[in-house]
PDB file of C-alpha atoms in Angstrom:
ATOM      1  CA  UNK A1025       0.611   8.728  -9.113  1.00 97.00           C
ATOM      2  CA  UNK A1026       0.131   6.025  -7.069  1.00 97.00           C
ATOM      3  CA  UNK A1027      -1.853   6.483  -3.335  1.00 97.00           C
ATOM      4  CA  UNK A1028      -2.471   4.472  -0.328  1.00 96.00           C
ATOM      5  CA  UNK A1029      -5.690   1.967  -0.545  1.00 95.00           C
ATOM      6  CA  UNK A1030      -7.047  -0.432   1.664  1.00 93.00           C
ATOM      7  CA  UNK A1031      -9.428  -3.210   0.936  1.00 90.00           C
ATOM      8  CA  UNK A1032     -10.074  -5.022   4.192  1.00 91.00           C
ATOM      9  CA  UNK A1033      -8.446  -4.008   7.442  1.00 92.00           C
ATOM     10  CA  UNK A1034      -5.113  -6.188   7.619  1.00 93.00           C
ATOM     11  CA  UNK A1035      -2.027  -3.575   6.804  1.00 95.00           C
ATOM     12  CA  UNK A1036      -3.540  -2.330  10.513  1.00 94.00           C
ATOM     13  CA  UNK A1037      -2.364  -5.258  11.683  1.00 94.00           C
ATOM     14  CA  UNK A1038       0.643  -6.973   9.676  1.00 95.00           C
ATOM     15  CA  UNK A1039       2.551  -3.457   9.781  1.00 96.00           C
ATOM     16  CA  UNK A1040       3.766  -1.406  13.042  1.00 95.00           C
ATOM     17  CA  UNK A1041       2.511   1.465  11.359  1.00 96.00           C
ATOM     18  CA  UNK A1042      -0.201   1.182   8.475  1.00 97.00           C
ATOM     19  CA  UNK A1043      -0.446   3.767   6.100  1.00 97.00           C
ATOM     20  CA  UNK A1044      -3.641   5.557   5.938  1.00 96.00           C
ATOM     21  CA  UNK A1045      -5.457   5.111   2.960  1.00 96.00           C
ATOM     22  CA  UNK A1046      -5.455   7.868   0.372  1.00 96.00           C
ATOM     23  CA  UNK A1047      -2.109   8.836   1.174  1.00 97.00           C
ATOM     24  CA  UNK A1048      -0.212   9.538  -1.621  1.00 98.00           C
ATOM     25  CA  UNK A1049       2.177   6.357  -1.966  1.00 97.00           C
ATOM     26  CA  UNK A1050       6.192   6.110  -2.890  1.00 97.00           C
ATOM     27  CA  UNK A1051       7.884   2.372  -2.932  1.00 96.00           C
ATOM     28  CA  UNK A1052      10.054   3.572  -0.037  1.00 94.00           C
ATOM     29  CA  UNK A1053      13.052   0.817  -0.110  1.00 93.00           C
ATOM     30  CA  UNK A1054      14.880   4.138   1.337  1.00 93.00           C
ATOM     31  CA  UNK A1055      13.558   2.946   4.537  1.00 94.00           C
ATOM     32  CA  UNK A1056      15.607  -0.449   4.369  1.00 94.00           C
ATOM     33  CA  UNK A1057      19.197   0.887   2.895  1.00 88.00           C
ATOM     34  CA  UNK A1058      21.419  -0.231   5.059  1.00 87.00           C
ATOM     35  CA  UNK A1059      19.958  -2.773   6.921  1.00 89.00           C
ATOM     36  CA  UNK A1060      19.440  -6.440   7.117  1.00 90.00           C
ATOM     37  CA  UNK A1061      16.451  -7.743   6.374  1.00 90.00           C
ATOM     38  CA  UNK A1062      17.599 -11.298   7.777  1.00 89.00           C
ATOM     39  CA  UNK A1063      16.980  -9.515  11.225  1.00 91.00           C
ATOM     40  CA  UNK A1064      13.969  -8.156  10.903  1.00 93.00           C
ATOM     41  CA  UNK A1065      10.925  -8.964  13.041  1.00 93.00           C
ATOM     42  CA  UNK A1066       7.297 -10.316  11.926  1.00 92.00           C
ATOM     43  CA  UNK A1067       5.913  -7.079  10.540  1.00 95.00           C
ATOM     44  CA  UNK A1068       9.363  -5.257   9.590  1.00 95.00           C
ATOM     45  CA  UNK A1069       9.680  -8.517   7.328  1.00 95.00           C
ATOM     46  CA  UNK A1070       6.093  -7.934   5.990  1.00 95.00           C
ATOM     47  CA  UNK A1071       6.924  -3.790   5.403  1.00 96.00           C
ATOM     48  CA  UNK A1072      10.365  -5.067   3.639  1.00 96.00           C
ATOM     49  CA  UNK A1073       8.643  -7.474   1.747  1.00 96.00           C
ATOM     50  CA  UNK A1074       5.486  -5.305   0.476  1.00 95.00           C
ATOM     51  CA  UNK A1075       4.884  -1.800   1.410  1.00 96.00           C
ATOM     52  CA  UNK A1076       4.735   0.618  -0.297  1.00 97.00           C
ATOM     53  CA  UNK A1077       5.047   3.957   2.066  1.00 97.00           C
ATOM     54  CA  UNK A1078       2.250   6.872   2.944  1.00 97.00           C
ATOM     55  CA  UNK A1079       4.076  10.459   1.972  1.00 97.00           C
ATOM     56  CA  UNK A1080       2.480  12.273   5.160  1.00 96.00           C
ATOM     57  CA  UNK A1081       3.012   9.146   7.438  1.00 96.00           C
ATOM     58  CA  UNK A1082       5.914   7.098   6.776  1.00 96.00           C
ATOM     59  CA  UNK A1083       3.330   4.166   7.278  1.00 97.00           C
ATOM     60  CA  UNK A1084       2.655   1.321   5.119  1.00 97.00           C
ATOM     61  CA  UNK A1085       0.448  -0.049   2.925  1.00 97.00           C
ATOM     62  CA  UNK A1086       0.267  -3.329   0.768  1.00 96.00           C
ATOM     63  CA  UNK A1087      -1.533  -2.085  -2.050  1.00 95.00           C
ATOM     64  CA  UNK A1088      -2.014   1.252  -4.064  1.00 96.00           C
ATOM     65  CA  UNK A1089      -3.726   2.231  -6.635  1.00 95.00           C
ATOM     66  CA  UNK A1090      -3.439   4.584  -9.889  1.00 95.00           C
ATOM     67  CA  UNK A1091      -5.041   7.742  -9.735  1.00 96.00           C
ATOM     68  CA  UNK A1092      -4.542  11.664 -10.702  1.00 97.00           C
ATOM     69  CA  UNK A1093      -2.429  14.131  -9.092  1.00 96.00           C
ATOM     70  CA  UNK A1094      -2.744  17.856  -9.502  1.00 97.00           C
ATOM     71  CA  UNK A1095       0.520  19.831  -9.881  1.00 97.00           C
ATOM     72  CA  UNK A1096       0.008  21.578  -6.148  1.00 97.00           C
ATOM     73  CA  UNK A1097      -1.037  18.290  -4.875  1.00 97.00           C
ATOM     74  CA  UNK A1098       2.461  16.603  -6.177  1.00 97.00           C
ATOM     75  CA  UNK A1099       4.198  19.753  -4.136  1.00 98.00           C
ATOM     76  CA  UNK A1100       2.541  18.966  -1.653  1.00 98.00           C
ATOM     77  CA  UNK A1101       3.713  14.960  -1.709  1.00 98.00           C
ATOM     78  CA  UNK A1102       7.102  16.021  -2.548  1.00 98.00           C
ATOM     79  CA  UNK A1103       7.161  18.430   0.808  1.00 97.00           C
ATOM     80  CA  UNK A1104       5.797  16.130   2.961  1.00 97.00           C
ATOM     81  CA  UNK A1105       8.501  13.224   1.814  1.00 97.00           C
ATOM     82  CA  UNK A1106      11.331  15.851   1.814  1.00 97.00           C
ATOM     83  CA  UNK A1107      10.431  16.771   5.917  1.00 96.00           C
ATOM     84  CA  UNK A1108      10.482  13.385   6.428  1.00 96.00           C
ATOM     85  CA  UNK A1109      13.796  12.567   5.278  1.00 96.00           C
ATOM     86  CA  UNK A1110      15.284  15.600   6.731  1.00 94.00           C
ATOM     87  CA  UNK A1111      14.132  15.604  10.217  1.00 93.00           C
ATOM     88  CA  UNK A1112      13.603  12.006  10.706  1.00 91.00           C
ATOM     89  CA  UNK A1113      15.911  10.151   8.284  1.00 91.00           C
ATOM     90  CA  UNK A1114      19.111  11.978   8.710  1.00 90.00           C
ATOM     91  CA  UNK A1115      18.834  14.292   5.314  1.00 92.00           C
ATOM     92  CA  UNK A1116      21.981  16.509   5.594  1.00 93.00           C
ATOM     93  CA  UNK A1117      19.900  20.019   4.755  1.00 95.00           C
ATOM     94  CA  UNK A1118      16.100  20.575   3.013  1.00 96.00           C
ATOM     95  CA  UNK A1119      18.133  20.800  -0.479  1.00 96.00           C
ATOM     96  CA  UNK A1120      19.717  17.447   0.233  1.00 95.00           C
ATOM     97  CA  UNK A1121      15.916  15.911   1.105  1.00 95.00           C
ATOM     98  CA  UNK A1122      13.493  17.350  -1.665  1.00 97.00           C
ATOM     99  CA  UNK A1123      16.213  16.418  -4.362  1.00 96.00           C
ATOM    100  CA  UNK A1124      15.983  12.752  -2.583  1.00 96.00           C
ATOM    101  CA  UNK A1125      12.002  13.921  -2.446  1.00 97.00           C
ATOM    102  CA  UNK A1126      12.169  14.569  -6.199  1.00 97.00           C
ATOM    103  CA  UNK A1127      13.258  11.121  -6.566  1.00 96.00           C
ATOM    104  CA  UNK A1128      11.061   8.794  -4.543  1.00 96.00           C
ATOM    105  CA  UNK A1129       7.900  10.858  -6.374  1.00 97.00           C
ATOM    106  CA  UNK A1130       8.625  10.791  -9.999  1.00 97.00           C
ATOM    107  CA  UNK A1131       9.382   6.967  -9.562  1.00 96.00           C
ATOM    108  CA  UNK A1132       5.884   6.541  -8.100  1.00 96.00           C
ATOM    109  CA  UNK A1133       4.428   8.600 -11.038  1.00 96.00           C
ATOM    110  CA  UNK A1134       6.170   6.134 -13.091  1.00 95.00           C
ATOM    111  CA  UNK A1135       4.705   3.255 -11.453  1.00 95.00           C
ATOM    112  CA  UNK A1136       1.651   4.717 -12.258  1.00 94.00           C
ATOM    113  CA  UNK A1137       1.126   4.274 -16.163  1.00 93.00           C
ATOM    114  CA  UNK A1138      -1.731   2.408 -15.646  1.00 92.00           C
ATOM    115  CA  UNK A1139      -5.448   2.656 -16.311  1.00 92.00           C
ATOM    116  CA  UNK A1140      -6.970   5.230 -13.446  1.00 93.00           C
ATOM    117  CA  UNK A1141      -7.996   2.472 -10.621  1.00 91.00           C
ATOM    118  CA  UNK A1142      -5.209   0.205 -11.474  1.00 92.00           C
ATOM    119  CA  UNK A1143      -4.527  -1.303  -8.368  1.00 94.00           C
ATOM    120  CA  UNK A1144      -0.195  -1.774  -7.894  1.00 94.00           C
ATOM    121  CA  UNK A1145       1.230  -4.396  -5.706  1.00 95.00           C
ATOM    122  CA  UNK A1146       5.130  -4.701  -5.199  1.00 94.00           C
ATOM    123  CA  UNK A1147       7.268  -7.411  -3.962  1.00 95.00           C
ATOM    124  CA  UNK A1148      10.682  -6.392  -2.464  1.00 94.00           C
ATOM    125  CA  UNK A1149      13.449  -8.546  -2.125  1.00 93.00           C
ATOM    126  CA  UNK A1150      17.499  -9.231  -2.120  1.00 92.00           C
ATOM    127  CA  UNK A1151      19.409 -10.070  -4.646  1.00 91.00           C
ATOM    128  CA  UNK A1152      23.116  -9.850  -4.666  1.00 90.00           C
ATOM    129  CA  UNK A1153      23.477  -8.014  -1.598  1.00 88.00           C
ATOM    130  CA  UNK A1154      21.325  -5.243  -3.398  1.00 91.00           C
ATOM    131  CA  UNK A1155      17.457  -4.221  -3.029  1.00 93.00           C
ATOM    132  CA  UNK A1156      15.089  -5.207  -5.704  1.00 93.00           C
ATOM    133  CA  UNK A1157      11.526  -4.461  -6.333  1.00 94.00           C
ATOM    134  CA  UNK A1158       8.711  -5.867  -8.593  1.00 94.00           C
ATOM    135  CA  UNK A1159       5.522  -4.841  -9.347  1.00 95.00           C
ATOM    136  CA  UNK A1160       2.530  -6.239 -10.241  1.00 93.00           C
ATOM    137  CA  UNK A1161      -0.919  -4.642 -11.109  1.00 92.00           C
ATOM    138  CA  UNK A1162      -4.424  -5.871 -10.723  1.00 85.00           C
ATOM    139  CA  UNK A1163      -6.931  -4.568 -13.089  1.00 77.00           C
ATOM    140  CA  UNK A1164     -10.849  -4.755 -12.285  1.00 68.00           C
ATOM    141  CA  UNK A1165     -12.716  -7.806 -14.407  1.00 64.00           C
ATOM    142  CA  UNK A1166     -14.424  -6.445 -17.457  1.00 65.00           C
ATOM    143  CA  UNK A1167     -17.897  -6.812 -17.267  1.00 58.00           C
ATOM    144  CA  UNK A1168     -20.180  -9.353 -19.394  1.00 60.00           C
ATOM    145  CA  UNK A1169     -22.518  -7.601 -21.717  1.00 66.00           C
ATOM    146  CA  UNK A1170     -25.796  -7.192 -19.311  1.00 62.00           C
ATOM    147  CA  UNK A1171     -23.871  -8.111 -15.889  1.00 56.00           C
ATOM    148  CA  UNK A1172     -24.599  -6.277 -13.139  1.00 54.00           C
ATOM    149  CA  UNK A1173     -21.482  -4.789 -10.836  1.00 49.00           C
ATOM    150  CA  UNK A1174     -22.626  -6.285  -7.758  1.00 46.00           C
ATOM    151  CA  UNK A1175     -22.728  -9.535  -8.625  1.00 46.00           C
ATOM    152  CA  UNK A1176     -18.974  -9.159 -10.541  1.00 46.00           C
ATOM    153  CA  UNK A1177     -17.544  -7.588  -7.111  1.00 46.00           C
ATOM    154  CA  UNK A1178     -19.151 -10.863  -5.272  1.00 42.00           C
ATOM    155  CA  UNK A1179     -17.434 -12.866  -7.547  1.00 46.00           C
ATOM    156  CA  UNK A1180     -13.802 -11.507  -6.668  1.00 45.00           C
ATOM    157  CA  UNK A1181     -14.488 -13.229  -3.255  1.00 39.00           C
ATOM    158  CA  UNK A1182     -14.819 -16.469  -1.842  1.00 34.00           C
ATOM    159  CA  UNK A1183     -15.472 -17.704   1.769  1.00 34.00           C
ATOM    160  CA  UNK A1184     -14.000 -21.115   2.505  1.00 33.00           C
ATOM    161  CA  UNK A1185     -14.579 -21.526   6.249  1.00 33.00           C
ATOM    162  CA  UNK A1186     -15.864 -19.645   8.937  1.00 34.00           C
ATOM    163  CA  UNK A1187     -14.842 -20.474  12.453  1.00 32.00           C
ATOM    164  CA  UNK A1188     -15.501 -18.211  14.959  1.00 35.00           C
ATOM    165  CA  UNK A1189     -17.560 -14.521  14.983  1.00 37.00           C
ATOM    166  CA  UNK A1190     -13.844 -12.571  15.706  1.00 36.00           C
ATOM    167  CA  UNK A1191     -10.523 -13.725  15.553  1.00 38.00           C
ATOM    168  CA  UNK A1192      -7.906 -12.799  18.269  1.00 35.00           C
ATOM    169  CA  UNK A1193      -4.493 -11.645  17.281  1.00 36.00           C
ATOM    170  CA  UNK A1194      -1.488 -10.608  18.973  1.00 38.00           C
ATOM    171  CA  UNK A1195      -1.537  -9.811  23.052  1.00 39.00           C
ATOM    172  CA  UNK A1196      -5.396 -10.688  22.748  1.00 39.00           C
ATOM    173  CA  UNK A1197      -6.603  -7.638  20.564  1.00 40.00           C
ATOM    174  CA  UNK A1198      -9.487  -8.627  18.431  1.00 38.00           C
ATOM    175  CA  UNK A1199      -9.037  -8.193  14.913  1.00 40.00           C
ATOM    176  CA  UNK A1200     -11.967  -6.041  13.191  1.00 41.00           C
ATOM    177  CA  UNK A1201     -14.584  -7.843  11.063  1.00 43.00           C
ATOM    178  CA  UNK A1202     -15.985  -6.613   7.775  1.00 43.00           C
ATOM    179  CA  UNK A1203     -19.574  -7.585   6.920  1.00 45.00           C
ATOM    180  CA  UNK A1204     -19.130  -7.657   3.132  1.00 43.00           C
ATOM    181  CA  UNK A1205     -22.572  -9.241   2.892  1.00 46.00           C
ATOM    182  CA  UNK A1206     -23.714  -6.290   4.972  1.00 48.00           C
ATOM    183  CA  UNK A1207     -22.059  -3.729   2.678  1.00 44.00           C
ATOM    184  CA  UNK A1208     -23.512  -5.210  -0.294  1.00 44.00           C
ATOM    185  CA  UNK A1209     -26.808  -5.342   1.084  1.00 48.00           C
ATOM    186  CA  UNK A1210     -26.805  -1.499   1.908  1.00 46.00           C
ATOM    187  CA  UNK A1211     -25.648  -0.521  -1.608  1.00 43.00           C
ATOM    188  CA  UNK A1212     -28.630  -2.216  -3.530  1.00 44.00           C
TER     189      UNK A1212
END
């Protein structure tokens, strides 16, 4: 199935309400039926656009990746999701919400026929007055016979300019750094 997973810190601050990551993840265009996207805000465009949603929080998350569920752990998923649409999305009884539950769950498991680690990115859209979804996944490089994996991870990034040490975002909060360099440096 797939879960919640974040790689840097920015679904904290392009969504209202990031997912935590490890959650596991549903596409959740239930959360946009009915409404206009054309009149969304900044980070309700973003959520429209490409979250997928967190089971236990409703929160989003850009990315999400492919890994195992266990049988009580897909329950579990399927209760959490089923609460949520019943007490705070207007479900008409429990039934009513773990049938809609049901749903939402075996889609993501179908998302997720992928490689364990697969990483699954969606873009959501409208077409013909209908919501449409695509997905794309993002598979880790193969290593070169003899590579290390350090120096293949420090390859999927590259730093074009540096300006300042933080960088302010909305009503003057400062947005959280990650010291990649730093994190390498402790794993060697």
């Amino acid at each position: 199935m797939l879960r919640t997973i974040r790689l840097d810190p920015s679904d904290r601050f392009v969504f209202a309400h990031a997912a935590e990551p490890g959650e596991w993840a549903v596409a959740g265009s239930f959360l946009f039926w009915g409404r206009d996207p054309a009149g969304f805000d900044g980070k309700q465009r973003t959520a429209f656009r490409a979250g997928f949603v967190g089971v236990d929080s409703l929160g989003f998350s850009t990315l999400s990746v492919v890994q195992p569920i266990r049988p009580d752990e897909r329950e579990a998923a399927v209760g959490a999701l089923a609460r949520h649409l019943c007490d705070e999305l207007g479900a008409p009884d429990m039934a009513a919400a773990r049938m809609a539950a049901e749903e939402e769950i075996a889609f993501s498991v179908s998302l997720a026929d992928h490689d364990e680690g697969t990483l699954v990115a969606m873009h959501r859209f409208v077409e013909n007055g209908e919501i449409r979804e695509q997905f794309r996944t993002l598979k880790p490089r193969e290593l070169a016979p003899g590579a290390d994996s350090l120096h293949a991870q420090i390859r999927a990034f590259s730093f074009h300019e540096v300006i300042e040490d933080h960088e302010v975002i909305e009503d003057g909060e400062v947005a959280e750094q990650v010291d990649l360099i730093g994190m390498m440096e402790t794993r060697r």
